XYZ file of C-alpha atoms in Angstrom:
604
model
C 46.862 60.693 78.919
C 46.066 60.226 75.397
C 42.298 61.050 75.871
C 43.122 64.702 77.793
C 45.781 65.409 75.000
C 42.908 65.076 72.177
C 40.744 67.086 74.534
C 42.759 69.891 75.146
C 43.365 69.788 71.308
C 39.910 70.322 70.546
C 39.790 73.510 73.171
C 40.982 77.255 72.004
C 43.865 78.355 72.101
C 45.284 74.954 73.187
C 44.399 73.597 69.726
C 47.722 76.114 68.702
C 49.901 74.380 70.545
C 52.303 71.255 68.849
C 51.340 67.715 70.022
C 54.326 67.440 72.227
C 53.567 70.105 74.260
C 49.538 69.068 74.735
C 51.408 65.749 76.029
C 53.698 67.629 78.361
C 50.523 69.803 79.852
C 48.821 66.595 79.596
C 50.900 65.173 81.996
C 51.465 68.263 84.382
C 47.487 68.862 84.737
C 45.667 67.863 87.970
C 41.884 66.282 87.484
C 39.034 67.756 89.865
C 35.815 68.083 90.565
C 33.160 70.079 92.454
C 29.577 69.455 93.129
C 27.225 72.122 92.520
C 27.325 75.211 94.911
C 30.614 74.633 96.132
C 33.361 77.183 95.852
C 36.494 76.242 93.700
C 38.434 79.266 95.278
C 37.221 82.479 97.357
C 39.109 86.243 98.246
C 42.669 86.571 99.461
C 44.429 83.465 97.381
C 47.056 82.986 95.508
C 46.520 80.771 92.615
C 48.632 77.913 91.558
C 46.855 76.866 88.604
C 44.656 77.787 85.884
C 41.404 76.461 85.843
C 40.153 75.221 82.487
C 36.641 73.545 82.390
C 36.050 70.102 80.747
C 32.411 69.936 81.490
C 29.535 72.325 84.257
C 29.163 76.000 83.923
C 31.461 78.125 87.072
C 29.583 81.918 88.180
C 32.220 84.547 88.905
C 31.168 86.258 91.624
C 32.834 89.664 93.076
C 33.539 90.051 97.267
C 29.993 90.903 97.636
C 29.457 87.313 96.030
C 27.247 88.999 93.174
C 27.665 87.530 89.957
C 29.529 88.887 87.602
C 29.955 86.361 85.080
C 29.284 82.908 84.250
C 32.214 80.293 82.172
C 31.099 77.034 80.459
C 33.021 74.002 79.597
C 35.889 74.429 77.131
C 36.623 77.904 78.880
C 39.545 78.537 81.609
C 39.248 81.312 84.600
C 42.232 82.296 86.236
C 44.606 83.965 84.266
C 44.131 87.829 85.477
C 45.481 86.631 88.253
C 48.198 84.465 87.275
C 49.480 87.067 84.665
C 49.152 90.176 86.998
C 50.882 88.091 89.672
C 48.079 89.394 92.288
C 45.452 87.596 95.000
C 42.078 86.700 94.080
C 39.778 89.216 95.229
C 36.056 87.522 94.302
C 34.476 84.146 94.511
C 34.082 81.345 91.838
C 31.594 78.894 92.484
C 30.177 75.543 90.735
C 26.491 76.338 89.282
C 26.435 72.340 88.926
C 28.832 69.777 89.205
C 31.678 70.773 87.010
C 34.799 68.501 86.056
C 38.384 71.238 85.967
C 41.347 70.247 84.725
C 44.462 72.079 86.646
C 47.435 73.224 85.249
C 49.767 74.620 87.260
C 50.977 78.268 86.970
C 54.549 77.674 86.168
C 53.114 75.758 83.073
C 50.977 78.025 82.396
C 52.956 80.576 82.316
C 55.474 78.968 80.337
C 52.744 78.470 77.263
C 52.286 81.983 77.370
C 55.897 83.163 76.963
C 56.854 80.462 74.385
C 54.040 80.250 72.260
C 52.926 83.356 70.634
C 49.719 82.741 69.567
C 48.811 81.246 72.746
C 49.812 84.095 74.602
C 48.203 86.395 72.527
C 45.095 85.059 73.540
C 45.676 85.593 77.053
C 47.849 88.781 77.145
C 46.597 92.157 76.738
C 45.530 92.704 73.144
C 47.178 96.558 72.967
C 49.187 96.564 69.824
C 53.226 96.672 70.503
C 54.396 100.417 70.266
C 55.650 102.078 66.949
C 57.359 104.520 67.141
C 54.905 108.255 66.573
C 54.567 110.945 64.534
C 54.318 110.706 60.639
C 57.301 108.539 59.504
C 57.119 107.083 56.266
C 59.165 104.094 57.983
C 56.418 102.857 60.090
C 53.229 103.347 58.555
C 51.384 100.981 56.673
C 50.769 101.525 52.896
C 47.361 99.786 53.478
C 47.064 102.898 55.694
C 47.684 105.913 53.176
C 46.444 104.415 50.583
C 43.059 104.965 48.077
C 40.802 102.241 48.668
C 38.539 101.346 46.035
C 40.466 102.800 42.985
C 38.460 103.612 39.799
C 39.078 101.170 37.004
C 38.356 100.492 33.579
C 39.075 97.811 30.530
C 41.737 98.234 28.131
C 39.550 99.064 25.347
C 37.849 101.991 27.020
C 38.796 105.187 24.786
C 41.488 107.426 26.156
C 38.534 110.494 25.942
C 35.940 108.002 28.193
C 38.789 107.624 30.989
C 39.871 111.244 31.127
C 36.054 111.888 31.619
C 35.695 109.779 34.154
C 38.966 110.844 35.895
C 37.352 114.464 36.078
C 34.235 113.173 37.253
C 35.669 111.383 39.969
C 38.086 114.296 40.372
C 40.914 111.753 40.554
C 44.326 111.849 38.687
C 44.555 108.251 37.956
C 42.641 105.166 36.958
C 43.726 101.672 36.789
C 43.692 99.070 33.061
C 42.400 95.815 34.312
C 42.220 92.832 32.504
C 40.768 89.620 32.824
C 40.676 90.819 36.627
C 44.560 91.486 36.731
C 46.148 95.391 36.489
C 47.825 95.294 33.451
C 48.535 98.955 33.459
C 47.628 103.242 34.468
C 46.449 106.104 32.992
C 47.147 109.299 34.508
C 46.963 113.044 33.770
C 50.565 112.765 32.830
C 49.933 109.670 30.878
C 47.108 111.452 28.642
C 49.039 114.074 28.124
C 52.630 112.811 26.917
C 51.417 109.543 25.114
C 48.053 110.796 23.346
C 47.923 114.949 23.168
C 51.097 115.755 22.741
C 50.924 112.824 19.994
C 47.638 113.865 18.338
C 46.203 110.666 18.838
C 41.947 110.439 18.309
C 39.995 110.666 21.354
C 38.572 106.928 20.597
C 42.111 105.536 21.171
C 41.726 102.850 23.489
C 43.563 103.618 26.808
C 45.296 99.593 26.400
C 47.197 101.512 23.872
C 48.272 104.210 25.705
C 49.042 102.893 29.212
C 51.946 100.248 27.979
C 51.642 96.924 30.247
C 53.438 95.542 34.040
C 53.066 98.646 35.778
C 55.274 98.712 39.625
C 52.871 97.994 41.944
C 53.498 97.223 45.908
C 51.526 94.946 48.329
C 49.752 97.203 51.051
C 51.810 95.177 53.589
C 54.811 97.936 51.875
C 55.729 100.616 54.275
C 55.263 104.201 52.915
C 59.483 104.355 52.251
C 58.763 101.908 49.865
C 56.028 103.724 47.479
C 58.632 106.593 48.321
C 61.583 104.767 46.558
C 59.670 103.241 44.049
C 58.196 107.050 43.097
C 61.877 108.669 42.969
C 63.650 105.257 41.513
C 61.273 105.316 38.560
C 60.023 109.227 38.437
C 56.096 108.202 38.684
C 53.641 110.137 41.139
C 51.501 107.121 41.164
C 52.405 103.792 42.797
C 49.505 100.982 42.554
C 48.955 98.596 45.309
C 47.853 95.039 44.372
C 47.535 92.368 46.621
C 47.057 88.763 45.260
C 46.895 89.993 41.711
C 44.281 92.031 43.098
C 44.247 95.996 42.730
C 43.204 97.416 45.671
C 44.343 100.818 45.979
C 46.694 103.811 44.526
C 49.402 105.604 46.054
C 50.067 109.592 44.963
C 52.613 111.775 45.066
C 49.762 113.991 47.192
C 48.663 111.074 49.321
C 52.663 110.952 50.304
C 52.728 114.853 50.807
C 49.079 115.190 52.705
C 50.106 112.328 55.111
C 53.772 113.868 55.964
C 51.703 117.062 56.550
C 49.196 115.969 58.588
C 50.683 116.504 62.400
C 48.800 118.203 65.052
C 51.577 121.162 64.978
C 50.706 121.673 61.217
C 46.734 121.843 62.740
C 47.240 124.536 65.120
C 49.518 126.474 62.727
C 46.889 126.597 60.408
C 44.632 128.071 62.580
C 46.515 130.598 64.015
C 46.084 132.007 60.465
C 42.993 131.655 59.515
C 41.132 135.013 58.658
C 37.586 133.363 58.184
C 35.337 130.193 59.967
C 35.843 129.056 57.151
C 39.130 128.449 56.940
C 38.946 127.071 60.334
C 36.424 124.349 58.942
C 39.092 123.445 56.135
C 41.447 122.549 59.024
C 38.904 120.337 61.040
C 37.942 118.685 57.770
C 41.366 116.721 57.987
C 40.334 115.685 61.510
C 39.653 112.261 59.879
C 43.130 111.983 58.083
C 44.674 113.142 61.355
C 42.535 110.432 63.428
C 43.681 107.246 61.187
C 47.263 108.087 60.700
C 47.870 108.398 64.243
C 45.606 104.931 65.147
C 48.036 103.206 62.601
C 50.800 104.551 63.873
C 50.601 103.066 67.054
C 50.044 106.107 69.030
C 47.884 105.273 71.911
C 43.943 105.917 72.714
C 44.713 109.157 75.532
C 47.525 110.078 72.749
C 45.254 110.346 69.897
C 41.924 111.474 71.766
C 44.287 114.148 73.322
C 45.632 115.468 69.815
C 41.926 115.939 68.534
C 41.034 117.672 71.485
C 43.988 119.442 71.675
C 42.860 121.040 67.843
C 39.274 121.521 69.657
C 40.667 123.569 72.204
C 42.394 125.567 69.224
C 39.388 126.514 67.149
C 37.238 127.399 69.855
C 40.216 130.003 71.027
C 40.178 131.461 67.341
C 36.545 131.824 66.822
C 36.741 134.187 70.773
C 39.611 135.503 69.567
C 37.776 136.226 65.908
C 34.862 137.250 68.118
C 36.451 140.131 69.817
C 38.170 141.434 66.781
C 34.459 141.217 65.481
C 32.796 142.965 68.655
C 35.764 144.630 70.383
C 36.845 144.203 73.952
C 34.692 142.352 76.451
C 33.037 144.863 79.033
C 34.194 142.465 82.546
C 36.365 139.440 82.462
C 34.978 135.839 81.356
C 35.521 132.576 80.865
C 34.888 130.183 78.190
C 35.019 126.376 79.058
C 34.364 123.133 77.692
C 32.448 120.314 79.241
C 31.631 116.819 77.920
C 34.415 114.743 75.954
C 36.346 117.905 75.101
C 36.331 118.895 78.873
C 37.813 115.428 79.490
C 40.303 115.514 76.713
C 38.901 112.682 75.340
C 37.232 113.807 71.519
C 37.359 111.213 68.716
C 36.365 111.326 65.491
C 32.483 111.818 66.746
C 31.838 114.703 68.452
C 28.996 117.600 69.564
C 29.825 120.220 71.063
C 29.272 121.143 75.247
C 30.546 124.533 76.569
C 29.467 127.176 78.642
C 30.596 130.893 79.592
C 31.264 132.621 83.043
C 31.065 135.943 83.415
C 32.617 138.125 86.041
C 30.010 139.120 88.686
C 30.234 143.226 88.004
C 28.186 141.984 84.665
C 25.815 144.694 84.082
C 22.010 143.603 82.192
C 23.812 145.616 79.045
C 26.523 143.722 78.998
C 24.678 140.447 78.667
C 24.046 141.761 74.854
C 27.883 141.573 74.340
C 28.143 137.928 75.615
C 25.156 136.668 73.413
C 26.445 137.719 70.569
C 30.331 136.461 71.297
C 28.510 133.191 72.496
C 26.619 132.922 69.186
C 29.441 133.717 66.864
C 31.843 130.750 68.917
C 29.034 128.175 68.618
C 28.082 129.034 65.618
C 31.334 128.625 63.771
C 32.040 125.630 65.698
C 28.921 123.904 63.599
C 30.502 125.575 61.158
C 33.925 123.028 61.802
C 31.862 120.240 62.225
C 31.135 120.297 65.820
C 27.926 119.969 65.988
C 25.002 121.704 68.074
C 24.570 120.256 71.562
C 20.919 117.911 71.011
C 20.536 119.132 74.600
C 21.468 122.285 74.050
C 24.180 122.390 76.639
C 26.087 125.309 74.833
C 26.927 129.378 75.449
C 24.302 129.882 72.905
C 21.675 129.192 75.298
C 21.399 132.026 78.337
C 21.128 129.517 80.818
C 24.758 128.219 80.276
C 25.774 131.463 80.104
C 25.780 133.749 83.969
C 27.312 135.037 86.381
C 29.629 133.050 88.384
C 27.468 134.246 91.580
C 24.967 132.222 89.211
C 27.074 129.465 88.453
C 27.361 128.545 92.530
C 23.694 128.581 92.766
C 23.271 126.509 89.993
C 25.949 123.647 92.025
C 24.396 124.449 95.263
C 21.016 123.401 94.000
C 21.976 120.793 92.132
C 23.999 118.986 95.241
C 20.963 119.651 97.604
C 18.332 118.524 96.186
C 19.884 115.746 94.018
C 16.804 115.138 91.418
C 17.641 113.337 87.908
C 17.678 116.349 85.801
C 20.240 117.669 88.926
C 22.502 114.279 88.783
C 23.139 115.017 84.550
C 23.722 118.288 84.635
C 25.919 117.729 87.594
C 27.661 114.936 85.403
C 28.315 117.190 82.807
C 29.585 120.178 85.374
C 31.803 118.110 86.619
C 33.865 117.389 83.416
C 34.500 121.716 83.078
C 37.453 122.733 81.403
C 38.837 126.604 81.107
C 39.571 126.971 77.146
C 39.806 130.518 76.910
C 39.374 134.043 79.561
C 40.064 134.702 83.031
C 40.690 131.004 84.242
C 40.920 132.267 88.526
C 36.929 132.817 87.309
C 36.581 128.910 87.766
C 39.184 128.072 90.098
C 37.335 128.587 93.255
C 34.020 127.704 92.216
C 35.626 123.948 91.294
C 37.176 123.502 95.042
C 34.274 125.177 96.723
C 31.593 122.565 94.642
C 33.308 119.513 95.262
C 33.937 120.048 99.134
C 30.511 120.669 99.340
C 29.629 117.916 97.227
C 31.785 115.117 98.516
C 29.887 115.841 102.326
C 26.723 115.583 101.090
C 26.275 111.856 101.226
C 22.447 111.796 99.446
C 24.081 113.451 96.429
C 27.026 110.742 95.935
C 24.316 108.517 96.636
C 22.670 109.866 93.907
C 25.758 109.910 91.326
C 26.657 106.715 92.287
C 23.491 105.251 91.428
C 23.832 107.548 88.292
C 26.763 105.922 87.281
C 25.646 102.461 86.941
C 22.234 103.392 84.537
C 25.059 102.365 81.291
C 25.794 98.742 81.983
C 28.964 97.180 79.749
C 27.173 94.984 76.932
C 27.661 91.695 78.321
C 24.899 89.021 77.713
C 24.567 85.328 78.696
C 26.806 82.505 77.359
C 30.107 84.374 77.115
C 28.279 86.867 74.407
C 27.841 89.888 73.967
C 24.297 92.270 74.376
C 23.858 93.997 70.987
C 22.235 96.658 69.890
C 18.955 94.703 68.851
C 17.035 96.820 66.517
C 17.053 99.639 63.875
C 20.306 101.142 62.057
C 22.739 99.622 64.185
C 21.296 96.008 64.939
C 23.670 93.590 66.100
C 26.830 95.947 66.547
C 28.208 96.877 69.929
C 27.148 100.454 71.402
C 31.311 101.646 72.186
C 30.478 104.820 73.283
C 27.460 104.640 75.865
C 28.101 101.143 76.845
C 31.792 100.812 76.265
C 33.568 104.059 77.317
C 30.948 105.923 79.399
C 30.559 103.631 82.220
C 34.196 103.608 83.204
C 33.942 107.480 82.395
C 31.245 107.542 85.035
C 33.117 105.313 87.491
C 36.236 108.123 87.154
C 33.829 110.901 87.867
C 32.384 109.261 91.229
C 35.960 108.547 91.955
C 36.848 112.275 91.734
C 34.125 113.618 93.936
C 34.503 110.876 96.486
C 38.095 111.520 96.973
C 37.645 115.622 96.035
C 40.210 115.350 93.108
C 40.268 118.055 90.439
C 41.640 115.828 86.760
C 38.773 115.678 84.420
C 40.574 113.731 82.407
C 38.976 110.276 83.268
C 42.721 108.192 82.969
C 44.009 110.779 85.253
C 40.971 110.464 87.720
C 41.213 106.684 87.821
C 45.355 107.169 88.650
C 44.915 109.898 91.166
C 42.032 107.925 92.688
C 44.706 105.480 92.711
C 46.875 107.171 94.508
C 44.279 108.666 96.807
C 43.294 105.523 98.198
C 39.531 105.833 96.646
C 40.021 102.811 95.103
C 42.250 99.516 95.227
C 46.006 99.029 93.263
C 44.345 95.821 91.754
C 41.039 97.508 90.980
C 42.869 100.652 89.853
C 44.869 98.565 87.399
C 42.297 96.086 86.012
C 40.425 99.349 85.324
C 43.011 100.983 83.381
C 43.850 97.988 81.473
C 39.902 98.003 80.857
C 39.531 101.856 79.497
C 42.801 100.868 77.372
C 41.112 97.878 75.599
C 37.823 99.362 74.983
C 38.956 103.102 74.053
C 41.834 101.376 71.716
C 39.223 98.964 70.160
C 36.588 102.025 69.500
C 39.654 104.261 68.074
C 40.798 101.175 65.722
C 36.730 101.019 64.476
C 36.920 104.673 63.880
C 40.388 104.613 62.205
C 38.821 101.183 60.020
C 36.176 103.239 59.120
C 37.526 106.503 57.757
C 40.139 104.624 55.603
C 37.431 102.874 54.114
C 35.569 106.125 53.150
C 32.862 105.823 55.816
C 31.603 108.336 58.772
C 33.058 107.292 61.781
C 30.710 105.993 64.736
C 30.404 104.285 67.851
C 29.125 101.063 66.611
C 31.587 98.075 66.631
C 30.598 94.825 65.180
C 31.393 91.902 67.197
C 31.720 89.610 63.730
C 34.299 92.117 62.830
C 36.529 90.750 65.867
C 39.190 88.211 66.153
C 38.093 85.228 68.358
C 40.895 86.600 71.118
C 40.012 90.494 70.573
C 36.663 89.240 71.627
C 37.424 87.392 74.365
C 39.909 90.361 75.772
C 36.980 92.810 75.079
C 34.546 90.771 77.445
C 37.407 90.130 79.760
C 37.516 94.120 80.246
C 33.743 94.218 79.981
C 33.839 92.255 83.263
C 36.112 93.984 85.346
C 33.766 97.318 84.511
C 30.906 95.311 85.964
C 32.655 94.233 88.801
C 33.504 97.628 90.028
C 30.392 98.961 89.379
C 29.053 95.880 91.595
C 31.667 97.327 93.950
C 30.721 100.656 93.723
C 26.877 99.571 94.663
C 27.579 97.968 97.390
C 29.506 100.603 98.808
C 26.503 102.556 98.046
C 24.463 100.383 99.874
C 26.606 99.505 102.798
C 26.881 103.462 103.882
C 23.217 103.694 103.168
């Protein structure tokens, strides 16, 4: 008893759990052991323990018994099941002879509920909801505040800092001593306590700023640098953590963030007269991106607001467009494709559209829809969506026809299913209406995935499509980096985070003829459709959440740090549990794609 109480103390996250309780699970647990190749438990069971490995290596395997994963010693498997409450559906297997330790599921499930960092390991790593919208009362000061605050030593001259306050094009600077804040100098400060005194410019600002300055821990919520502005009448709040000063609170950082909402976005550009006053809008994308991360709204919430100010400038710059060139000479339509189709933008995006045009088009009125097509994607650049690198845009006459065009284009794709065919198709498929005669589209979307749902070859060839961006899962419970140039080391989010479950939606939607775009909403209606399993519908959700959240809370890191966001997460940048739950979700992708091959190759 003794010797499996030390060893479960030496095994995470066990080793959080007091010595009295080790002894109690020490004391529930069942010893066994399999000999290589035999199966510890197959499809269809209900567990009644969790299976934690003392020594061997177990292989996951999914019902077509291909591997999906492989767990060492000091690891568990199990607990999907046991917290979801639902029947294996794979196979786990002994690669050699492998000693488990047993503990049954009403213990297990005890530790989880009554030991919070133990069940933080194992439960979903989503943070707890806060309530939205900009509230002062639930955000973060770390989150609104000025990282990286310029500072100087008390005996800089009081005509030094106000030059480097204009450089900087700041209105405050911190007075550090000996590596402690000992006071500020602001605009204000300058000009009460040395102007408006006459004091010489080589006064040194130690003079000037007095000493014990309020200052807040960024752990404060944003009512507190509020009360602390109006108690004392200051416009500048420092944040110091540790005796540290890391950051500075303004009265405009308290304004800008109260202001930034997605209804203040599309306000703004309902008025704006020029691109670019449109661009001056999308410049606060950023802002808008790590206030809502931080507070609490979800992944589809936040991806959905950024789209949803997407969808707004591209209906200003047609709108701006036909003021510019007058009325259109037939009906049109103006969609989206890509991310912005889906509804799914975040704080990295290019842009994908496309025009329809009603089939009484006329050769002259092509000349019209060039030049509306130029002036939209132009001004988009303009905003900071950038040119398509494939050049997937209105700007370029292919993506830009007839609709008599536009079913050719589908019909050849689905019938002879060639690569180029299975990504344009992929990108088709994602079409949104933004702005024009909508009933343009309507038909074309039913009558292209009837047709493409019965043509067996082409799913084929989109299912096999779907599986070329693999989740970045390497041997030994790691991960499969990115292994060389800029972004060595770091995990690729986008291509092999998000896209492949993206992918598996899209599949999904033509095999059960389902109109969403929206990949959450294919992966419920596929749901509901019977395309897929309950279990496999939820562990997939659960999946998109995890890995969209954690590529959202990179982003959100990033841009209060000062940096562009990107794609590229590093793993060392993880908590030991956000790590595991990331390769946890990893797995279930690869499992369904495994599923979806097999499928494949079963109907084949």
């Amino acid at each position: 008893m003794d010797k499996l109480t030390d060893q479960l103390a030496e095994i995470s996250p066990f080793d959080t759990l007091p010595v009295n309780v080790l002894q109690m699970v020490a004391s529930q647990a069942k010893p066994l052991k399999h000999a290589a190749g035999e199966v510890v438990y197959g499809p269809g069971q209900t567990l009644e323990y969790y299976y934690l490995i003392i020594s061997g290596e177990v292989e996951i395997l999914d019902p077509n018994k291909v591997q999906v994963s492989l767990v060492q010693g000091r690891h568990g498997f199990g607990s999907r099941n046991l917290l979801r409450n639902v029947q294996t559906t794979g196979y786990t297997r002994a690669v050699v002879d492998v000693e488990l330790l047993l503990i049954p599921a009403e213990v297990f499930l005890l530790l989880v509920r009554e030991h919070r960092d133990f069940g933080k390991f194992y439960a979903a790593s989503r943070p707890a909801a806060i309530p939205a919208g900009n509230d002062l009362a639930t955000v973060r000061v770390s989150d609104i505040m000025t990282r990286n605050p310029l500072k100087v030593g008390p005996n800089v001259t009081i005509q030094d800092a106000a030059a480097m306050m204009r450089d900087a094009r700041v209105s405050s600077l911190g007075v550090v001593a000996d590596g402690t804040l000992t006071g500020l100098v602001t605009a204000r400060i300058l000009t009460m306590n040395a102007l408006a005194r006459g004091l010489s410019p080589d006064t040194k600002v130690g003079e000037v700023c007095g000493s014990g300055p309020l200052g807040l821990p960024s752990s404060s919520l944003g009512t507190d640098v509020l009360q602390v502005m109006l108690d004392n009448r200051v416009a500048h709040v420092p944040i110091v953590d540790n005796g540290r000063f890391v950051g500075i609170v303004s009265q405009t950082d308290v304004t800008r963030f109260q202001a930034v909402t997605s209804a203040a976005f599309l306000n703004d550009m309902a008025d704006a007269k020029r691109v670019s006053d449109l661009a001056q809008v999308t410049a606060r994308i950023p802002q808008l991106l790590a206030q809502s991360v931080a507070s609490g709204k979800s992944h589809t919430v936040v991806t959905r607001l950024i789209t949803d100010i997407a969808d707004g400038v591209t209906k200003r710059l047609v709108r701006m467009a036909e003021e510019e060139l007058g009325p259109p000479p037939v009906p049109y339509l103006w969609l989206a494709c890509g991310s912005q189709g889906r509804r799914e933008q975040t704080g990295v995006s290019d842009q994908d559209n496309c025009l329809m045009l009603d089939d009484a088009v006329t050769p002259e009125d092509m000349g019209y829809f060039e030049k509306l097509a130029d002036f939209v994607c132009d001004g988009l650049n303009e905003c900071g969506y950038v040119y398509c690198p494939g050049d997937m845009m209105a700007s370029n006459p292919r993506w830009r026809q007839p609709v008599r065009v536009w079913r050719e284009y589908f019909a050849g794709w689905v019938q002879k299913p060639d690569p180029m065919a299975q990504m344009l198709a992929s990108v088709m498929f994602d079409l949104r209406p933004i702005a024009g005669t909508v009933s343009l589209f309507e038909n074309l979307q039913r009558e292209t995935l009837e047709m493409a749902s019965r043509n067996s070859i082409f799913v084929a060839h989109m299912v096999s499509n779907s599986l070329k961006h693999a989740p970045p899962l390497g041997l030994l419970r790691g991960f499969a980096t990115i292994r060389s140039g800029e972004h060595k080391n770091r995990l690729d989010m986008k291509h092999n985070g998000v896209v492949p479950i993206v992918d598996l939606g899209r599949v999904y939607a033509l095999q059960g003829r389902l109109t969403p775009a929206n990949t959450m909403m294919r992966l419920k209606a596929a749901e509901k459709a019977g395309v897929i399993s309950a279990s496999g519908a939820g562990d997939l959700v659960d999946a998109y959440d995890l890995i969209a959240e954690t590529r959202l809370l990179h982003q959100a890191r990033q841009i209060r740090e000062g940096e562009a966001p990107d794609n590229f997460v590093s793993p060392n940048l993880l908590s030991a549990f956000e790590r595991n739950h990331l390769r946890d979700a990893f797995l279930v992708v690869r499992t369904m794609q495994s599923a979806l091959a097999h499928g494949r190759a079963t109907a084949g």
